[in-house]
Amino acid sequence: MKRYRTRRPIGALLALTAAGGLLLTGCQGGDDAPQEAKDTAADSRGGPAPLPAPDGPRGEGGQRYDEGTPTGETGDSRDAAPHPDLLSTFALDVDTASYGYARRTLSEGRLPDPSTVRPEEFVNSFRQDYDRPGTDGFSVTVDGARTGEEGWSLVRVGLATRSAEQEGERPPAALTFVIDVSGSMAEPGRLDLAKESLGTMADRLRDDDSVALVTFSDEAETVLPMTRLGDHRDRVHDAIDGLEPTDSTNLGAGVDTGYATAVEGRREGATNRVVLVSDALANTGDTDADAILERIADARREHGITLFGVGVGSDYGDALMERLADRGDGHTTYVSDTEDAREVFCEQLPRHIELTARDAKAQVAFDPGTVAEFRLVGYDNRQVADDDFRDDRVDGGEVGPGHTVTALYAVRVRPGADGHLATATVRWLDPRTRAPHEESGDVETGGLDDSVWEADRGLRVTATAAYFADALRSSGHDGHDGHDGHDGHDGHDGHDGHDGHDGHDGHDGHDGHEGRVGSLPGAPGLGRLAEHAGTLADRTEDEDVRRLAEAIATADRLTT
């Protein structure tokens, strides 16, 4: 399979307009371990919008258009402005909480609520081997493969930042931990897990790092002001050991006090961040994410203090936590056991304490000469108006070193078409100078020759995770219809949503294997998908893929 990697944008379409982890420890681990860490939640996170009927050229919103090269003819639109219906623009997202919470729910014998299933977070939970840039910024890799449904392919856009620096090379950290000590946190796997993890981190942070500790239940309290570790580790441990669950959950007060403490203890030249550890089951004070964030707006805008959310608990306020992190210029992850906590606090977060890109957005331009229609898988609440791609006042995603970001598209290629298929461009701001930069990559129709299940390891894992999320979001369990009253396109200006027909019920692209089938082209049943994942895990000896296969098999049992 051909893979098309980074190139500089060419022509008017992609002319450059730019000049131009959280905790750091001595833990071991590769630079591209699954990453943690965006507008969320209850307003646009329902089930997947269905694919339009394959009866003519359509864009992401399902609209027809009549311009462009006729079916079967070749063309190359890289040097011309693309048709607006063949543009897709979204803010980058490196969250993984949705996948972690789904695994926790399945382990307890329950299917996750479809509204908590975000495919991009499933996809971004797995290591990828994209080429990495040698400096700040991104590399761009675009590849793809055919599905089992005639004319349809999956196209993967892969973005990667430079490898994380060694421990001694990063700036000091000033970290304010905001810990939920409400009554619900008494459940095993919540506050006890947080205390154990924080204790480990206190031992492994550098002497020039600083830590503050804020707790909240019905009220919030700063139990430890910003304290340089040095010879004060015992003081930090005493504060952590003294955490005990108490009353109700005033999460708003906790975030407000946490940011006030972070601002008061802010250190110039250090990475200043707030780390919220909670089950996010707010029931006192402000319970709306926007209202909470408005109270800390100045701290975020003036001081650039980002928010990282760590979710815990079998009952978890997913929507609130994700919205807080997204609007707080941060990201989220979810931990359910000691192994998860070790990976997050000892492997992932140490490498991602810095930011290498602010307000990062991606735009994919599909060629009208080769593409009839497409659909972005997930990113429902991260979509950006196409005209806002180069408007740097419009919020994007924050990304650190060692991250990879993956976006997957279902693409219907015109019969007989050959040549340029798509160009993907990522735009970001330098975290220090705010100068904008861009990088691009291409894929040709010839890059789609292989079957999805014969592609390279990374693309197969991506497809498996996406098909799994898509099946979980499909209708038919626990009274949920997979949409929760949302069309999944609230944030995408200029698109009015799909036409409601997915063209896949009982379609030839399904292999008929037992288990829930999703709406993506070529979607296998969950049983067959578990077999694909199990085979891939055996070949790669990858424990993350093994756990994915086990989760899919559990979901298959719960639906048959």
Coordinates of C-alpha atoms in Angstrom, one line a residue:
M1 CA 0.0 0.0 0.0
K2 CA 1.3 3.4 -0.9
R3 CA 1.6 6.1 1.8
Y4 CA 1.7 9.7 0.8
R5 CA 3.6 11.9 3.3
T6 CA 4.3 15.5 4.1
R7 CA 4.6 18.1 1.3
R8 CA 4.3 21.8 1.2
P9 CA 1.0 23.1 -0.1
I10 CA 0.9 24.2 -3.7
G11 CA -1.3 26.6 -5.7
A12 CA -4.0 29.0 -4.5
L13 CA -5.9 26.4 -2.6
L14 CA -3.2 25.7 0.0
A15 CA -1.0 28.9 -0.2
L16 CA 0.7 29.4 3.1
T17 CA -0.6 32.4 5.0
A18 CA 1.7 32.0 8.0
A19 CA 5.0 33.4 9.1
G20 CA 7.1 31.6 10.0
G21 CA 1.8 16.1 28.9
L22 CA 1.3 17.3 31.6
L23 CA 3.5 15.9 34.4
L24 CA 7.2 15.2 33.7
T25 CA 8.8 12.2 35.4
G26 CA 11.4 9.6 34.9
C27 CA 8.9 7.0 33.7
Q28 CA 9.8 4.8 30.7
G29 CA 7.7 4.5 27.6
G30 CA 7.6 5.2 23.8
D31 CA 6.9 8.7 22.5
D32 CA 3.8 7.6 20.7
A33 CA 1.9 5.9 23.5
P34 CA -1.9 6.5 23.4
Q35 CA -2.5 10.1 24.1
E36 CA -5.1 11.7 26.3
A37 CA -6.3 15.0 25.2
K38 CA -11.9 18.7 22.7
D39 CA -16.7 21.5 22.1
T40 CA -18.4 18.8 23.5
A41 CA -20.9 17.2 24.7
A42 CA -24.5 16.9 25.2
D43 CA -25.3 19.4 22.4
S44 CA -23.8 17.4 19.5
R45 CA -22.5 14.1 20.6
G46 CA -25.4 11.8 19.5
G47 CA -25.1 8.9 17.1
P48 CA -23.5 9.1 13.7
A49 CA -25.2 10.9 11.0
P50 CA -26.1 8.4 8.3
L51 CA -24.4 8.3 4.9
P52 CA -26.3 9.7 2.0
A53 CA -27.7 7.4 -0.6
P54 CA -25.0 6.8 -3.2
D55 CA -26.9 8.4 -6.1
G56 CA -24.6 11.4 -6.9
P57 CA -21.8 13.6 -5.8
R58 CA -22.2 14.8 -2.3
G59 CA -20.2 16.6 0.4
E60 CA -19.8 15.9 4.1
G61 CA -23.3 17.3 4.8
G62 CA -24.8 15.0 2.2
Q63 CA -25.6 17.8 -0.3
R64 CA -25.4 17.3 -4.1
Y65 CA -23.4 19.5 -6.3
D66 CA -23.4 19.6 -10.1
E67 CA -20.0 21.2 -10.9
G68 CA -16.7 19.4 -11.3
T69 CA -15.3 16.7 -13.6
P70 CA -18.0 14.1 -14.7
T71 CA -17.9 10.6 -13.3
G72 CA -15.1 8.5 -14.8
E73 CA -12.9 11.4 -15.9
T74 CA -9.7 12.2 -14.2
G75 CA -8.8 15.6 -12.8
D76 CA -6.6 17.4 -10.3
S77 CA -7.9 20.4 -8.4
R78 CA -4.8 21.1 -6.3
D79 CA -4.2 24.3 -8.1
A80 CA -7.8 25.6 -8.0
A81 CA -10.2 26.5 -5.2
P82 CA -12.1 23.3 -4.2
H83 CA -15.9 23.0 -4.4
P84 CA -17.1 24.0 -0.9
D85 CA -19.1 20.7 -0.6
L86 CA -15.8 18.8 -0.9
L87 CA -14.1 20.6 2.0
S88 CA -14.0 19.2 5.6
T89 CA -12.6 21.4 8.4
F90 CA -12.3 20.4 12.1
A91 CA -10.3 21.3 15.2
L92 CA -7.8 18.7 16.3
D93 CA -8.7 16.5 19.2
V94 CA -6.5 14.2 21.3
D95 CA -9.0 13.1 23.9
T96 CA -9.3 9.4 24.7
A97 CA -11.8 9.4 27.6
S98 CA -14.7 8.0 25.5
Y99 CA -12.8 4.8 24.7
G100 CA -11.6 4.3 28.3
Y101 CA -15.1 4.8 29.7
A102 CA -16.6 2.4 27.1
R103 CA -14.2 -0.3 28.1
R104 CA -15.0 0.3 31.8
T105 CA -18.8 0.1 31.0
L106 CA -18.4 -3.1 29.0
S107 CA -16.3 -4.7 31.7
E108 CA -19.3 -4.2 34.0
G109 CA -21.6 -6.0 31.6
R110 CA -23.3 -3.0 30.2
L111 CA -23.2 -1.4 26.7
P112 CA -22.2 2.3 26.8
D113 CA -24.8 5.0 26.2
P114 CA -24.4 5.9 22.5
S115 CA -24.1 9.6 23.4
T116 CA -20.8 8.9 25.2
V117 CA -19.2 7.1 22.2
R118 CA -17.0 9.5 20.2
P119 CA -15.3 7.6 17.3
E120 CA -12.3 10.0 17.1
E121 CA -11.4 9.2 20.7
F122 CA -11.5 5.4 20.0
V123 CA -9.3 5.9 17.0
N124 CA -6.8 8.2 18.9
S125 CA -6.4 5.7 21.7
F126 CA -3.9 3.7 19.7
R127 CA -0.2 4.1 18.8
Q128 CA 0.5 5.2 15.2
D129 CA 3.8 5.1 13.3
Y130 CA 3.5 8.3 11.3
D131 CA 6.7 10.0 10.4
R132 CA 7.5 12.8 12.9
P133 CA 8.9 16.3 12.2
G134 CA 12.3 17.2 13.6
T135 CA 11.0 20.5 15.0
D136 CA 7.8 21.9 16.4
G137 CA 4.8 21.5 14.2
F138 CA 3.3 18.6 12.4
S139 CA 4.0 16.0 9.8
V140 CA 1.1 15.0 7.6
T141 CA 0.5 11.4 6.3
V142 CA -2.5 10.5 4.2
D143 CA -3.3 6.9 3.1
G144 CA -6.3 4.6 2.7
A145 CA -7.7 1.3 1.6
R146 CA -10.8 -0.2 0.1
T147 CA -13.7 -1.4 2.2
G148 CA -15.9 -4.4 1.4
E149 CA -18.5 -2.2 -0.1
E150 CA -18.2 -1.4 -3.8
G151 CA -16.8 2.1 -4.5
W152 CA -16.2 3.0 -0.9
S153 CA -12.8 3.4 0.8
L154 CA -11.5 4.5 4.2
V155 CA -9.0 7.4 4.0
R156 CA -6.8 8.1 7.0
V157 CA -5.3 11.5 7.7
G158 CA -2.5 11.2 10.2
L159 CA -0.8 14.1 12.0
A160 CA 2.2 13.8 14.3
T161 CA 4.2 16.2 16.5
R162 CA 7.9 15.8 17.3
S163 CA 9.0 13.2 19.8
A164 CA 8.9 14.3 23.4
E165 CA 12.1 15.7 24.8
Q166 CA 14.1 14.0 27.4
E167 CA 13.2 14.7 31.0
G168 CA 16.0 17.2 31.6
E169 CA 15.2 19.2 28.5
R170 CA 11.7 20.3 29.4
P171 CA 10.8 23.5 31.3
P172 CA 9.7 23.2 35.0
A173 CA 6.1 22.5 35.7
A174 CA 3.7 24.3 38.0
L175 CA 0.7 22.0 38.4
T176 CA -2.5 22.7 40.3
F177 CA -4.4 19.5 41.1
V178 CA -8.1 20.0 41.7
I179 CA -9.4 16.8 43.4
D180 CA -13.0 15.8 43.8
V181 CA -13.6 14.7 47.4
S182 CA -17.4 14.4 47.3
G183 CA -19.2 11.4 48.7
S184 CA -19.4 9.7 45.3
M185 CA -15.6 9.6 45.2
A186 CA -15.6 7.0 48.1
E187 CA -16.4 4.3 45.5
P188 CA -13.3 2.0 45.0
G189 CA -11.4 3.2 41.9
R190 CA -12.0 6.9 42.4
L191 CA -10.4 8.9 45.2
D192 CA -8.2 5.9 46.3
L193 CA -6.9 5.6 42.8
A194 CA -6.3 9.4 42.6
K195 CA -4.4 9.4 45.9
E196 CA -2.1 6.5 44.9
S197 CA -1.3 8.1 41.5
L198 CA -0.6 11.5 43.0
G199 CA 1.6 10.0 45.6
T200 CA 3.7 8.3 42.9
M201 CA 3.9 11.5 40.9
A202 CA 5.1 13.5 43.9
D203 CA 8.0 11.1 44.2
R204 CA 9.0 11.4 40.5
L205 CA 8.6 15.1 39.7
R206 CA 11.8 17.1 39.6
D207 CA 13.0 19.3 42.4
D208 CA 12.3 22.4 40.4
D209 CA 8.7 21.5 39.7
S210 CA 5.9 22.9 41.8
V211 CA 2.6 21.5 43.0
A212 CA -0.6 22.9 44.5
L213 CA -3.6 21.0 45.7
V214 CA -7.2 22.1 45.8
T215 CA -10.1 19.9 47.0
F216 CA -13.8 20.4 46.5
S217 CA -17.1 18.8 47.7
D218 CA -19.9 21.2 48.7
E219 CA -17.2 23.9 48.9
A220 CA -13.6 24.3 47.6
E221 CA -10.4 24.7 49.6
T222 CA -6.8 25.2 48.8
V223 CA -5.1 22.6 51.0
L224 CA -1.6 23.2 49.6
P225 CA -0.5 26.4 47.9
M226 CA 1.9 26.3 45.0
T227 CA 4.9 24.5 46.6
R228 CA 8.4 24.0 45.0
L229 CA 9.1 20.3 45.6
G230 CA 12.8 20.4 46.4
D231 CA 12.9 19.4 50.1
H232 CA 9.1 19.7 50.5
R233 CA 8.0 16.3 49.2
D234 CA 6.8 15.2 52.7
R235 CA 4.6 18.2 52.8
V236 CA 3.0 17.3 49.5
H237 CA 2.6 13.7 50.6
D238 CA 0.9 14.7 53.8
A239 CA -1.6 16.8 51.9
I240 CA -2.4 13.9 49.5
D241 CA -2.7 11.4 52.3
G242 CA -5.2 13.7 54.1
L243 CA -7.7 13.5 51.3
E244 CA -11.0 12.0 52.4
P245 CA -14.5 11.9 50.7
T246 CA -17.1 14.2 52.3
D247 CA -20.3 15.7 50.9
S248 CA -21.8 16.8 47.6
T249 CA -20.1 17.8 44.3
N250 CA -19.6 21.5 43.7
L251 CA -17.3 21.1 40.7
G252 CA -17.7 24.7 39.6
A253 CA -16.3 25.9 42.9
G254 CA -13.4 23.5 42.6
V255 CA -12.5 24.7 39.1
D256 CA -12.8 28.3 40.1
T257 CA -10.6 27.9 43.2
G258 CA -8.2 25.7 41.2
Y259 CA -7.6 28.4 38.6
A260 CA -7.3 31.2 41.3
T261 CA -4.7 29.0 43.0
A262 CA -2.9 28.4 39.7
V263 CA -2.8 32.1 38.9
E264 CA -1.5 33.0 42.3
G265 CA 1.2 30.5 42.1
R266 CA 2.0 31.0 38.4
R267 CA 5.6 30.7 37.4
E268 CA 7.2 32.5 34.5
G269 CA 9.0 30.2 32.2
A270 CA 7.2 27.1 33.6
T271 CA 4.3 25.1 32.1
N272 CA 1.3 26.1 34.2
R273 CA -1.6 23.7 34.1
V274 CA -4.7 22.7 36.1
V275 CA -5.4 19.0 36.5
L276 CA -9.0 18.1 37.4
V277 CA -9.5 14.6 38.8
S278 CA -13.3 13.9 39.2
D279 CA -16.2 11.7 38.4
A280 CA -17.8 15.0 37.1
L281 CA -21.1 14.2 38.7
A282 CA -21.8 17.9 39.7
N283 CA -24.9 18.4 41.8
T284 CA -24.2 21.7 43.7
G285 CA -23.4 25.2 42.5
D286 CA -22.8 25.7 38.8
T287 CA -23.3 22.5 36.9
D288 CA -23.1 24.0 33.4
A289 CA -19.7 23.9 31.7
D290 CA -20.0 27.2 30.0
A291 CA -21.0 29.0 33.2
I292 CA -18.0 27.4 35.0
L293 CA -15.6 28.4 32.3
E294 CA -16.9 31.9 32.1
R295 CA -15.8 32.4 35.7
I296 CA -12.2 31.4 34.8
A297 CA -12.1 33.0 31.4
D298 CA -9.5 35.7 32.4
A299 CA -7.1 33.1 33.8
R300 CA -7.3 31.0 30.7
R301 CA -7.0 33.9 28.2
E302 CA -4.5 36.1 30.0
H303 CA -2.2 33.5 31.5
G304 CA -2.7 30.6 29.1
I305 CA -3.3 28.1 31.8
T306 CA -4.8 24.9 30.3
L307 CA -7.1 22.3 31.8
F308 CA -6.5 18.6 31.8
G309 CA -9.4 16.4 32.9
V310 CA -8.9 12.9 34.4
G311 CA -12.2 11.0 34.7
V312 CA -12.8 8.2 37.2
G313 CA -15.8 6.1 38.4
S314 CA -18.4 3.7 36.9
D315 CA -20.9 6.6 36.9
Y316 CA -19.1 9.4 35.2
G317 CA -20.2 12.8 33.9
D318 CA -18.7 12.4 30.5
A319 CA -20.4 15.3 28.8
L320 CA -19.5 17.8 31.5
M321 CA -15.8 16.8 31.8
E322 CA -15.3 16.8 28.0
R323 CA -16.9 20.2 27.6
L324 CA -14.8 21.7 30.4
A325 CA -11.6 20.3 28.9
D326 CA -12.4 21.3 25.3
R327 CA -13.5 24.9 26.2
G328 CA -10.6 25.1 28.7
D329 CA -8.0 24.5 25.9
G330 CA -7.2 21.1 27.3
H331 CA -8.0 17.5 26.9
T332 CA -9.4 14.5 28.8
T333 CA -8.7 10.9 29.5
Y334 CA -10.3 8.3 31.7
V335 CA -8.8 5.8 34.2
S336 CA -10.6 2.8 35.6
D337 CA -7.8 0.8 37.4
T338 CA -4.2 0.9 38.6
E339 CA -2.9 0.0 35.2
D340 CA -4.7 2.9 33.5
A341 CA -3.6 5.3 36.2
R342 CA 0.0 4.2 35.8
E343 CA -0.1 4.7 32.1
V344 CA -1.7 8.1 32.4
F345 CA 0.3 9.6 35.3
C346 CA 3.6 7.8 34.6
E347 CA 3.8 7.4 30.9
Q348 CA 1.4 9.6 28.9
L349 CA 1.3 12.8 30.9
P350 CA 5.0 13.2 31.5
R351 CA 5.7 13.4 27.8
H352 CA 2.9 15.9 27.1
I353 CA 3.5 18.6 29.6
E354 CA 4.5 21.1 27.0
L355 CA 2.4 22.4 24.1
T356 CA 3.8 22.4 20.6
A357 CA 0.7 23.8 18.9
R358 CA -2.2 26.0 19.9
D359 CA -5.5 26.3 18.1
A360 CA -4.6 23.6 15.6
K361 CA -7.2 22.9 12.8
A362 CA -7.2 20.5 9.9
Q363 CA -8.8 21.0 6.5
V364 CA -9.2 18.2 3.9
A365 CA -10.0 19.1 0.3
F366 CA -11.4 16.3 -1.8
D367 CA -10.9 16.4 -5.5
P368 CA -14.2 16.7 -7.4
G369 CA -12.7 14.8 -10.3
T370 CA -12.3 11.6 -8.2
V371 CA -14.5 11.9 -5.2
A372 CA -18.3 11.6 -5.3
E373 CA -19.0 11.9 -1.6
F374 CA -17.4 11.5 1.8
R375 CA -18.0 11.4 5.5
L376 CA -15.8 12.3 8.4
V377 CA -16.0 9.6 11.1
G378 CA -16.5 11.4 14.4
Y379 CA -15.4 14.9 15.3
D380 CA -19.1 15.8 15.4
N381 CA -18.5 18.5 18.0
R382 CA -15.1 19.6 16.7
Q383 CA -16.2 20.8 13.2
V384 CA -15.3 24.3 12.1
A385 CA -16.8 26.4 9.3
D386 CA -14.6 26.0 6.2
D387 CA -14.1 29.7 5.9
D388 CA -12.7 29.8 9.5
F389 CA -9.8 27.5 8.8
R390 CA -7.4 30.4 8.5
D391 CA -9.2 32.7 11.0
D392 CA -6.8 32.3 13.9
R393 CA -9.4 33.9 16.3
V394 CA -11.4 30.7 15.9
D395 CA -10.7 28.1 18.6
G396 CA -8.8 24.9 17.6
G397 CA -7.1 22.1 19.5
E398 CA -4.0 22.2 21.8
V399 CA -1.4 19.5 21.0
G400 CA 1.8 18.5 22.8
P401 CA 5.0 16.7 21.8
G402 CA 4.7 12.9 21.2
H403 CA 1.1 13.1 20.1
T404 CA -0.5 11.7 17.0
V405 CA -3.9 12.7 15.7
T406 CA -5.9 10.6 13.3
A407 CA -9.0 11.5 11.3
L408 CA -10.8 8.8 9.3
Y409 CA -13.0 9.4 6.3
A410 CA -15.4 7.1 4.4
V411 CA -15.0 8.1 0.8
R412 CA -16.9 7.0 -2.4
V413 CA -14.6 7.3 -5.4
R414 CA -16.1 7.9 -8.8
P415 CA -16.1 4.8 -11.0
G416 CA -13.0 4.7 -13.2
A417 CA -11.5 7.8 -11.6
D418 CA -7.7 8.0 -11.4
G419 CA -5.4 10.6 -10.0
H420 CA -5.4 13.1 -7.1
L421 CA -7.9 12.2 -4.4
A422 CA -7.4 14.6 -1.5
T423 CA -5.1 17.1 0.1
A424 CA -5.0 17.5 3.9
T425 CA -3.6 20.7 5.5
V426 CA -3.0 21.3 9.2
R427 CA -2.7 24.9 10.6
W428 CA -1.5 25.8 14.0
L429 CA -0.1 28.7 16.1
D430 CA 3.2 28.6 17.8
P431 CA 2.5 28.4 21.5
R432 CA 5.0 31.1 22.3
T433 CA 4.9 33.6 19.4
R434 CA 1.4 32.9 18.2
A435 CA 2.8 32.9 14.6
P436 CA 0.7 30.6 12.3
H437 CA 2.1 27.7 10.3
E438 CA 0.8 25.1 7.9
E439 CA 1.8 21.7 6.5
S440 CA 0.1 19.5 3.9
G441 CA 0.0 16.0 2.5
D442 CA -1.7 14.3 -0.5
V443 CA -3.1 10.9 -1.4
E444 CA -3.8 9.6 -4.9
T445 CA -6.5 7.1 -6.0
G446 CA -3.7 4.6 -6.4
G447 CA -3.1 4.6 -2.7
L448 CA -6.4 2.8 -2.1
D449 CA -5.5 -0.4 -3.9
D450 CA -5.3 -2.6 -0.8
S451 CA -8.2 -4.0 1.2
V452 CA -8.7 -2.5 4.7
W453 CA -8.0 -5.9 6.2
E454 CA -4.7 -6.2 4.2
A455 CA -3.4 -2.7 4.9
D456 CA -0.6 -1.9 7.3
R457 CA -1.0 -2.4 11.0
G458 CA -1.9 1.2 11.8
L459 CA -4.6 1.6 9.3
R460 CA -6.2 -1.8 10.3
V461 CA -6.2 -0.7 14.0
T462 CA -7.7 2.6 13.0
A463 CA -10.5 0.9 10.9
T464 CA -11.2 -1.6 13.7
A465 CA -11.5 1.1 16.4
A466 CA -13.8 3.2 14.1
Y467 CA -16.0 0.3 13.1
F468 CA -16.3 -0.6 16.8
A469 CA -17.4 2.9 17.8
D470 CA -19.8 3.1 14.9
A471 CA -21.5 -0.2 15.9
L472 CA -21.8 1.0 19.5
R473 CA -23.5 4.2 18.3
S474 CA -25.9 2.4 16.1
S475 CA -29.6 2.1 17.1
G476 CA -31.2 -0.7 18.9
H477 CA -30.2 -1.1 22.6
D478 CA -31.4 0.2 25.9
G479 CA -34.0 2.4 24.2
H480 CA -31.4 4.7 22.7
D481 CA -31.7 5.4 19.0
G482 CA -28.0 6.4 18.7
H483 CA -28.8 10.1 18.2
D484 CA -30.1 11.4 21.5
G485 CA -32.0 14.1 19.5
H486 CA -28.8 15.5 18.0
D487 CA -27.8 15.5 14.3
G488 CA -24.1 15.6 15.0
H489 CA -23.5 18.7 12.8
D490 CA -24.4 21.6 15.1
G491 CA -20.9 23.0 14.9
H492 CA -20.4 22.8 11.2
D493 CA -21.6 26.0 9.5
G494 CA -22.7 25.7 6.0
H495 CA -23.9 22.1 6.2
D496 CA -27.4 21.1 6.9
G497 CA -26.8 17.5 7.9
H498 CA -27.3 14.3 6.0
D499 CA -30.5 13.4 4.4
G500 CA -31.3 10.6 6.8
H501 CA -30.8 7.7 4.4
D502 CA -27.6 5.7 5.0
G503 CA -28.1 3.2 2.2
H504 CA -26.6 0.4 4.3
D505 CA -29.4 -1.6 5.9
G506 CA -28.8 -5.2 4.8
H507 CA -26.2 -3.9 2.3
D508 CA -23.8 -6.2 0.5
G509 CA -20.9 -4.5 2.4
H510 CA -22.0 -6.3 5.6
D511 CA -20.6 -9.8 6.0
G512 CA -23.7 -11.2 7.8
H513 CA -21.7 -12.3 10.8
E514 CA -23.5 -12.3 14.1
G515 CA -23.4 -9.1 16.1
R516 CA -24.3 -5.4 15.8
V517 CA -23.4 -3.8 12.5
G518 CA -22.6 -0.1 12.2
S519 CA -23.4 2.4 9.4
L520 CA -19.9 2.8 7.9
P521 CA -19.3 1.3 4.5
G522 CA -18.2 -2.3 4.7
A523 CA -19.0 -2.5 8.4
P524 CA -18.6 -6.1 9.7
G525 CA -20.6 -7.5 12.5
L526 CA -19.1 -7.2 16.0
G527 CA -18.3 -10.9 16.0
R528 CA -16.3 -10.7 12.8
L529 CA -14.7 -7.4 13.9
A530 CA -13.5 -9.2 17.1
E531 CA -11.9 -11.9 15.0
H532 CA -10.1 -9.2 12.9
A533 CA -8.9 -7.5 16.1
G534 CA -7.8 -10.8 17.6
T535 CA -5.8 -11.8 14.6
L536 CA -4.2 -8.4 14.5
A537 CA -3.3 -8.6 18.2
D538 CA -1.7 -12.1 17.7
R539 CA 0.4 -10.8 14.8
T540 CA 1.5 -7.6 16.4
E541 CA 1.7 -8.9 20.0
D542 CA 0.2 -5.5 21.0
E543 CA -1.6 -5.6 24.3
D544 CA -3.6 -2.4 23.5
V545 CA -5.0 -4.2 20.4
R546 CA -5.6 -7.3 22.5
R547 CA -7.7 -5.3 25.0
L548 CA -9.6 -3.8 22.0
A549 CA -10.4 -7.3 20.7
E550 CA -11.7 -8.3 24.1
A551 CA -13.9 -5.2 24.4
I552 CA -15.4 -5.9 21.0
A553 CA -16.0 -9.5 21.9
T554 CA -17.8 -8.4 25.1
A555 CA -20.0 -6.0 23.2
D556 CA -20.8 -8.8 20.7
R557 CA -22.0 -11.0 23.6
L558 CA -24.1 -8.3 25.0
T559 CA -25.9 -7.7 21.7
T560 CA -26.6 -11.3 20.7

